[in-house]
CSV table of C-alpha atoms and ligand atoms in Angstrom, one decimal:
chain,number,residue,atom,x,y,z
A,8,UNK,CA,-15.9,79.9,127.3
A,9,UNK,CA,-13.5,80.3,130.3
A,10,UNK,CA,-10.1,79.1,129.2
A,11,UNK,CA,-7.1,79.3,131.5
A,12,UNK,CA,-4.4,81.6,130.4
A,13,UNK,CA,-1.2,79.9,129.5
A,14,UNK,CA,1.7,80.1,132.0
A,15,UNK,CA,4.1,81.5,129.4
A,16,UNK,CA,1.7,84.4,128.7
A,17,UNK,CA,1.2,85.0,132.4
A,18,UNK,CA,5.0,85.3,132.9
A,19,UNK,CA,5.2,87.7,129.9
A,20,UNK,CA,2.3,89.8,131.3
A,21,UNK,CA,4.0,90.1,134.6
A,22,UNK,CA,7.1,91.7,133.2
A,23,UNK,CA,5.6,93.5,130.2
A,24,UNK,CA,5.2,97.3,130.0
A,25,UNK,CA,4.0,97.8,126.4
A,26,UNK,CA,1.2,95.9,124.8
A,27,UNK,CA,0.2,96.1,121.2
A,28,UNK,CA,-3.2,94.9,119.9
A,29,UNK,CA,-3.4,94.4,116.2
A,30,UNK,CA,-7.1,93.8,115.4
A,31,UNK,CA,-9.3,92.7,112.5
A,32,UNK,CA,-13.0,92.1,111.8
A,33,UNK,CA,-13.3,89.2,114.3
A,34,UNK,CA,-12.7,91.7,117.1
A,35,UNK,CA,-16.1,93.2,116.4
A,36,UNK,CA,-17.9,90.0,115.4
A,37,UNK,CA,-19.4,89.7,119.0
A,38,UNK,CA,-20.7,93.2,118.6
A,39,UNK,CA,-22.8,91.9,115.7
A,40,UNK,CA,-20.7,93.3,112.9
A,41,UNK,CA,-20.1,90.8,110.1
A,42,UNK,CA,-16.5,89.9,109.2
A,43,UNK,CA,-15.3,90.0,105.6
A,44,UNK,CA,-14.5,86.4,104.8
A,45,UNK,CA,-16.0,83.1,105.8
A,46,UNK,CA,-19.6,81.9,105.1
A,47,UNK,CA,-21.4,85.0,106.5
A,48,UNK,CA,-18.6,87.3,105.4
A,49,UNK,CA,-19.4,90.6,103.7
A,50,UNK,CA,-17.3,89.7,100.6
A,51,UNK,CA,-19.5,86.6,100.1
A,52,UNK,CA,-22.6,88.9,99.7
A,53,UNK,CA,-21.2,92.0,98.0
A,54,UNK,CA,-18.7,92.5,95.3
A,55,UNK,CA,-15.6,94.5,96.4
A,56,UNK,CA,-15.0,95.6,92.8
A,57,UNK,CA,-18.5,97.3,92.7
A,58,UNK,CA,-18.3,98.9,96.1
A,59,UNK,CA,-14.8,99.3,97.5
A,60,UNK,CA,-12.8,100.9,94.8
A,61,UNK,CA,-12.4,104.5,93.5
A,62,UNK,CA,-13.6,103.8,89.9
A,63,UNK,CA,-16.8,102.1,91.3
A,64,UNK,CA,-17.4,105.2,93.4
A,65,UNK,CA,-17.0,107.6,90.4
A,66,UNK,CA,-19.3,105.4,88.3
A,67,UNK,CA,-22.0,105.1,91.0
A,68,UNK,CA,-21.4,107.2,94.1
A,69,UNK,CA,-25.0,106.8,95.3
A,70,UNK,CA,-24.7,103.0,95.4
A,71,UNK,CA,-21.4,103.2,97.3
A,72,UNK,CA,-22.9,105.7,99.8
A,73,UNK,CA,-26.0,103.5,100.3
A,74,UNK,CA,-23.7,100.5,101.0
A,75,UNK,CA,-21.7,102.5,103.6
A,76,UNK,CA,-24.9,103.8,105.2
A,77,UNK,CA,-26.1,100.2,105.4
A,78,UNK,CA,-22.9,99.3,107.2
A,79,UNK,CA,-23.1,102.4,109.4
A,80,UNK,CA,-26.6,101.5,110.5
A,81,UNK,CA,-25.4,98.1,111.7
A,82,UNK,CA,-22.4,99.8,113.5
A,83,UNK,CA,-24.6,102.4,115.1
A,84,UNK,CA,-26.9,99.8,116.5
A,85,UNK,CA,-23.9,97.9,117.9
A,86,UNK,CA,-21.7,98.6,120.9
A,87,UNK,CA,-18.1,97.8,121.9
A,88,UNK,CA,-18.0,94.2,123.3
A,89,UNK,CA,-16.2,92.9,126.3
A,90,UNK,CA,-13.0,92.5,124.2
A,91,UNK,CA,-12.9,96.2,123.2
A,92,UNK,CA,-13.6,97.1,126.9
A,93,UNK,CA,-10.9,94.7,128.2
A,94,UNK,CA,-8.3,96.3,125.9
A,95,UNK,CA,-9.3,99.7,127.3
A,96,UNK,CA,-9.2,98.5,130.9
A,97,UNK,CA,-5.6,97.1,130.4
A,98,UNK,CA,-4.5,100.7,130.1
A,99,UNK,CA,-4.7,100.8,133.9
A,100,UNK,CA,-1.7,98.5,134.0
A,101,UNK,CA,0.2,98.9,130.7
A,102,UNK,CA,1.0,101.3,127.9
A,103,UNK,CA,-1.5,100.0,125.3
A,104,UNK,CA,-1.5,100.7,121.6
A,105,UNK,CA,-4.3,99.5,119.3
A,106,UNK,CA,-3.5,99.0,115.6
A,107,UNK,CA,-6.7,98.2,113.8
A,108,UNK,CA,-7.8,97.2,110.4
A,109,UNK,CA,-11.4,97.9,111.4
A,110,UNK,CA,-13.2,101.0,110.3
A,111,UNK,CA,-16.1,100.7,112.8
A,112,UNK,CA,-14.8,103.1,115.5
A,113,UNK,CA,-15.5,100.6,118.3
A,114,UNK,CA,-12.1,100.9,119.9
A,115,UNK,CA,-12.6,104.6,120.1
A,116,UNK,CA,-16.1,104.2,121.5
A,117,UNK,CA,-14.7,101.7,124.1
A,118,UNK,CA,-12.4,104.5,125.2
A,119,UNK,CA,-9.0,103.3,124.0
A,120,UNK,CA,-6.6,106.2,124.0
A,121,UNK,CA,-4.0,105.2,121.4
A,122,UNK,CA,-5.5,103.9,118.1
A,123,UNK,CA,-3.9,103.6,114.7
A,124,UNK,CA,-6.4,103.1,111.9
A,125,UNK,CA,-4.8,101.3,109.0
A,126,UNK,CA,-7.9,101.2,106.8
A,127,UNK,CA,-9.7,104.5,107.7
A,128,UNK,CA,-12.8,105.1,109.6
A,129,UNK,CA,-16.4,104.8,108.5
A,130,UNK,CA,-17.4,108.0,110.4
A,131,UNK,CA,-14.9,110.1,108.5
A,132,UNK,CA,-15.2,111.5,105.0
A,133,UNK,CA,-13.5,114.0,102.7
A,134,UNK,CA,-14.0,115.8,99.4
A,135,UNK,CA,-12.2,114.2,96.5
A,136,UNK,CA,-11.7,117.7,94.9
A,137,UNK,CA,-10.5,119.9,97.7
A,138,UNK,CA,-9.9,117.3,100.6
A,139,UNK,CA,-12.1,119.2,103.0
A,140,UNK,CA,-13.1,116.9,105.8
A,141,UNK,CA,-16.7,116.1,106.7
A,142,UNK,CA,-17.1,113.8,109.6
A,143,UNK,CA,-20.3,112.0,110.9
A,144,UNK,CA,-22.5,112.4,107.8
A,145,UNK,CA,-25.7,110.4,107.6
A,146,UNK,CA,-26.9,109.6,104.2
A,147,UNK,CA,-30.7,109.3,104.0
A,148,UNK,CA,-31.7,106.9,101.3
A,149,UNK,CA,-33.7,109.4,99.2
A,150,UNK,CA,-30.9,111.9,98.7
A,151,UNK,CA,-28.1,112.2,96.1
A,152,UNK,CA,-24.6,111.4,97.2
A,153,UNK,CA,-23.2,114.1,99.4
A,154,UNK,CA,-21.3,117.0,97.8
A,155,UNK,CA,-18.7,119.4,99.3
A,156,UNK,CA,-19.4,123.2,99.4
A,157,UNK,CA,-16.8,123.3,96.5
A,158,UNK,CA,-19.1,121.1,94.4
A,159,UNK,CA,-16.8,118.0,94.6
A,160,UNK,CA,-18.0,114.5,95.6
A,161,UNK,CA,-17.5,113.6,99.2
A,162,UNK,CA,-16.2,110.0,99.8
A,163,UNK,CA,-15.9,107.9,102.9
A,164,UNK,CA,-12.4,107.9,104.4
A,165,UNK,CA,-11.9,104.2,103.9
A,166,UNK,CA,-8.9,102.6,102.2
A,167,UNK,CA,-10.3,101.0,99.0
A,168,UNK,CA,-8.8,98.3,97.0
A,169,UNK,CA,-5.7,99.6,95.1
A,170,UNK,CA,-5.2,102.5,97.4
A,171,UNK,CA,-2.3,103.2,99.8
A,172,UNK,CA,-2.7,103.0,103.5
A,173,UNK,CA,-2.4,106.3,105.5
A,174,UNK,CA,1.3,106.6,105.8
A,175,UNK,CA,1.3,108.4,109.2
A,176,UNK,CA,-0.8,105.6,110.7
A,177,UNK,CA,1.3,102.8,109.3
A,178,UNK,CA,4.6,104.4,110.3
A,179,UNK,CA,3.4,105.1,113.8
A,180,UNK,CA,2.2,101.5,114.1
A,181,UNK,CA,5.6,100.3,113.0
A,182,UNK,CA,7.2,102.4,115.8
A,183,UNK,CA,4.9,101.2,118.6
A,184,UNK,CA,5.6,97.6,117.5
A,185,UNK,CA,9.4,98.3,118.0
A,186,UNK,CA,8.6,99.1,121.7
A,187,UNK,CA,6.1,96.3,122.2
A,188,UNK,CA,6.7,93.5,124.8
A,189,UNK,CA,3.7,91.5,123.7
A,190,UNK,CA,2.0,91.7,120.2
A,191,UNK,CA,-1.5,90.3,120.1
A,192,UNK,CA,-3.1,89.6,116.7
A,193,UNK,CA,-6.8,89.4,117.2
A,194,UNK,CA,-9.7,88.4,114.9
A,195,UNK,CA,-7.8,88.8,111.6
A,196,UNK,CA,-7.4,86.4,108.8
A,197,UNK,CA,-3.9,87.9,108.2
A,198,UNK,CA,-4.2,87.8,104.4
A,199,UNK,CA,-4.5,91.5,103.6
A,200,UNK,CA,-1.3,93.3,103.0
A,201,UNK,CA,0.4,95.6,103.8
A,202,UNK,CA,-1.4,95.4,107.2
A,203,UNK,CA,-0.3,91.8,107.7
A,204,UNK,CA,3.4,92.9,107.3
A,205,UNK,CA,3.1,94.4,110.8
A,206,UNK,CA,2.7,91.0,112.3
A,207,UNK,CA,5.6,89.6,110.2
A,208,UNK,CA,7.7,92.6,111.4
A,209,UNK,CA,6.8,91.9,115.0
A,210,UNK,CA,8.0,88.4,114.4
A,211,UNK,CA,11.3,89.6,112.9
A,212,UNK,CA,11.8,91.8,115.9
A,213,UNK,CA,11.4,88.7,118.0
A,214,UNK,CA,8.5,90.1,120.0
A,215,UNK,CA,6.3,87.7,122.0
A,216,UNK,CA,3.5,87.0,119.6
A,217,UNK,CA,0.0,85.9,120.6
A,218,UNK,CA,-2.8,85.1,118.2
A,219,UNK,CA,-6.5,85.1,119.4
A,220,UNK,CA,-8.8,83.5,116.8
A,221,UNK,CA,-11.2,80.6,117.0
A,222,UNK,CA,-9.4,79.1,113.9
A,223,UNK,CA,-6.0,78.8,112.3
A,224,UNK,CA,-5.0,81.6,110.0
A,225,UNK,CA,-2.3,82.2,107.3
A,226,UNK,CA,-0.1,83.7,110.0
A,227,UNK,CA,-0.6,81.1,112.7
A,228,UNK,CA,2.9,79.6,112.1
A,229,UNK,CA,4.6,82.8,113.3
A,230,UNK,CA,3.0,83.0,116.7
A,231,UNK,CA,4.6,81.9,120.0
A,232,UNK,CA,1.1,81.2,121.4
A,233,UNK,CA,-2.3,80.8,119.9
A,234,UNK,CA,-5.5,81.2,121.9
A,235,UNK,CA,-8.4,79.4,120.1
A,236,UNK,CA,-11.2,81.3,121.6
A,237,UNK,CA,-13.4,84.3,120.7
A,238,UNK,CA,-11.8,87.7,121.3
A,239,UNK,CA,-14.2,88.8,123.9
A,240,UNK,CA,-13.8,85.7,126.1
A,241,UNK,CA,-10.0,85.5,125.6
A,242,UNK,CA,-9.5,89.2,126.4
A,243,UNK,CA,-11.8,89.0,129.5
A,244,UNK,CA,-9.7,86.1,130.7
A,245,UNK,CA,-6.5,88.1,130.1
A,246,UNK,CA,-7.8,91.1,132.0
A,247,UNK,CA,-9.0,89.0,134.9
A,248,UNK,CA,-5.6,87.3,135.1
A,249,UNK,CA,-3.8,90.6,135.0
A,250,UNK,CA,-6.1,92.0,137.8
A,251,UNK,CA,-5.2,89.0,139.9
A,252,UNK,CA,-1.5,89.9,140.1
A,253,UNK,CA,-1.3,93.6,139.5
B,320,OAD,P1,-11.5,88.7,107.8
B,320,OAD,O1,-13.0,88.6,107.6
B,320,OAD,O2,-10.7,88.4,106.7
B,320,OAD,O3,-11.1,87.7,109.0
B,320,OAD,C1,-11.8,87.7,110.2
B,320,OAD,C2,-11.1,86.8,111.2
B,320,OAD,O4,-11.8,86.9,112.4
B,320,OAD,C3,-11.2,85.3,110.8
B,320,OAD,O5,-9.9,84.8,110.9
B,320,OAD,C4,-12.1,84.7,111.8
B,320,OAD,O6,-11.8,83.3,112.1
B,320,OAD,C5,-11.9,85.6,113.0
B,320,OAD,N1,-13.1,85.6,113.9
B,320,OAD,C6,-14.4,85.5,113.7
B,320,OAD,N2,-15.1,85.6,114.8
B,320,OAD,C7,-14.2,85.9,115.8
B,320,OAD,C8,-14.3,86.2,117.2
B,320,OAD,N3,-15.5,86.2,117.8
B,320,OAD,N4,-13.2,86.4,117.9
B,320,OAD,C9,-12.0,86.3,117.3
B,320,OAD,N5,-11.8,86.1,116.0
B,320,OAD,C10,-12.9,85.9,115.2
B,320,OAD,O7,-11.2,90.2,108.4
B,320,OAD,P2,-9.9,91.0,108.4
B,320,OAD,O8,-8.7,90.1,108.7
B,320,OAD,O9,-10.1,92.1,109.4
B,320,OAD,O10,-10.2,95.9,104.4
B,320,OAD,O11,-9.8,91.5,106.9
B,320,OAD,C11,-8.8,92.4,106.6
B,320,OAD,C12,-9.3,93.5,105.7
B,320,OAD,O12,-10.0,92.8,104.5
B,320,OAD,C13,-10.4,94.4,106.2
B,320,OAD,O13,-9.8,95.4,107.0
B,320,OAD,C14,-11.0,94.9,105.0
B,320,OAD,C15,-11.1,93.6,104.2
B,320,OAD,O14,-11.2,93.8,102.8
B,320,OAD,C16,-10.7,97.1,104.0
B,320,OAD,O15,-11.8,97.4,104.2
B,320,OAD,C17,-9.6,97.9,103.4
């Protein structure tokens, strides 16, 4: 769908230097990765309390590893979509920061240089006993859950329910928002906190706020502009517009 970019956004893009992209699962929907909520959402099919919390992991680490391997298999078959690529391309014209709730590594694979990961990364893991890091583990179905050389259980480096967000990533995200000229919120339902506070903070700081999402969200009322389109189409349109005047 080719929608024209709103004049107010064009004016902002002409004078802006720093762009912040705050992304959620909808950003990767066009790469074939399911979102969490909605009819086909992950949380409609699987129970977070059995899979995405520390006690569930201690009770049945193999089940949790199988689930993450299932998700990794989908992610490995997918590729960054035109939205991820447009964000990377915008680095030619702006200082661009990506703050993502996604764990799928697709912004990294698209080549974005500055990424803050609020909820971890599915390719990263660490030992729950000694904290040693183990990245890019594949977990074949037949094996037991991976163990560290110290004997401890290795877990995915994902923020589970009830856990704190990585403080360094969150604080850095807050700092880049202070410098932002435009804050884009893309493909997120905006109902998961503390991540969603970042959008509320951007609003308090009177940043120009743009939401890209096919539907209204809990946060829609705070945005200066809403683009009711898919993230790939909307971001392609934004990139084309920027290329026309830069
Ligand atoms: P949700 O599944 O809650 O929301 C996805 C949003 O993407 C919805 O608002 C959709 O309307 C929108 N959407 C769908 N397709 C889209 C498209 N092609 N383009 C743009 N938008 C589209 O996902 P999140 O908001 O990311 O946490 O969920 C936040 C957190 O909840 C996740 O990071 C995850 C989950 O529990 C952890 O894993 C810690």
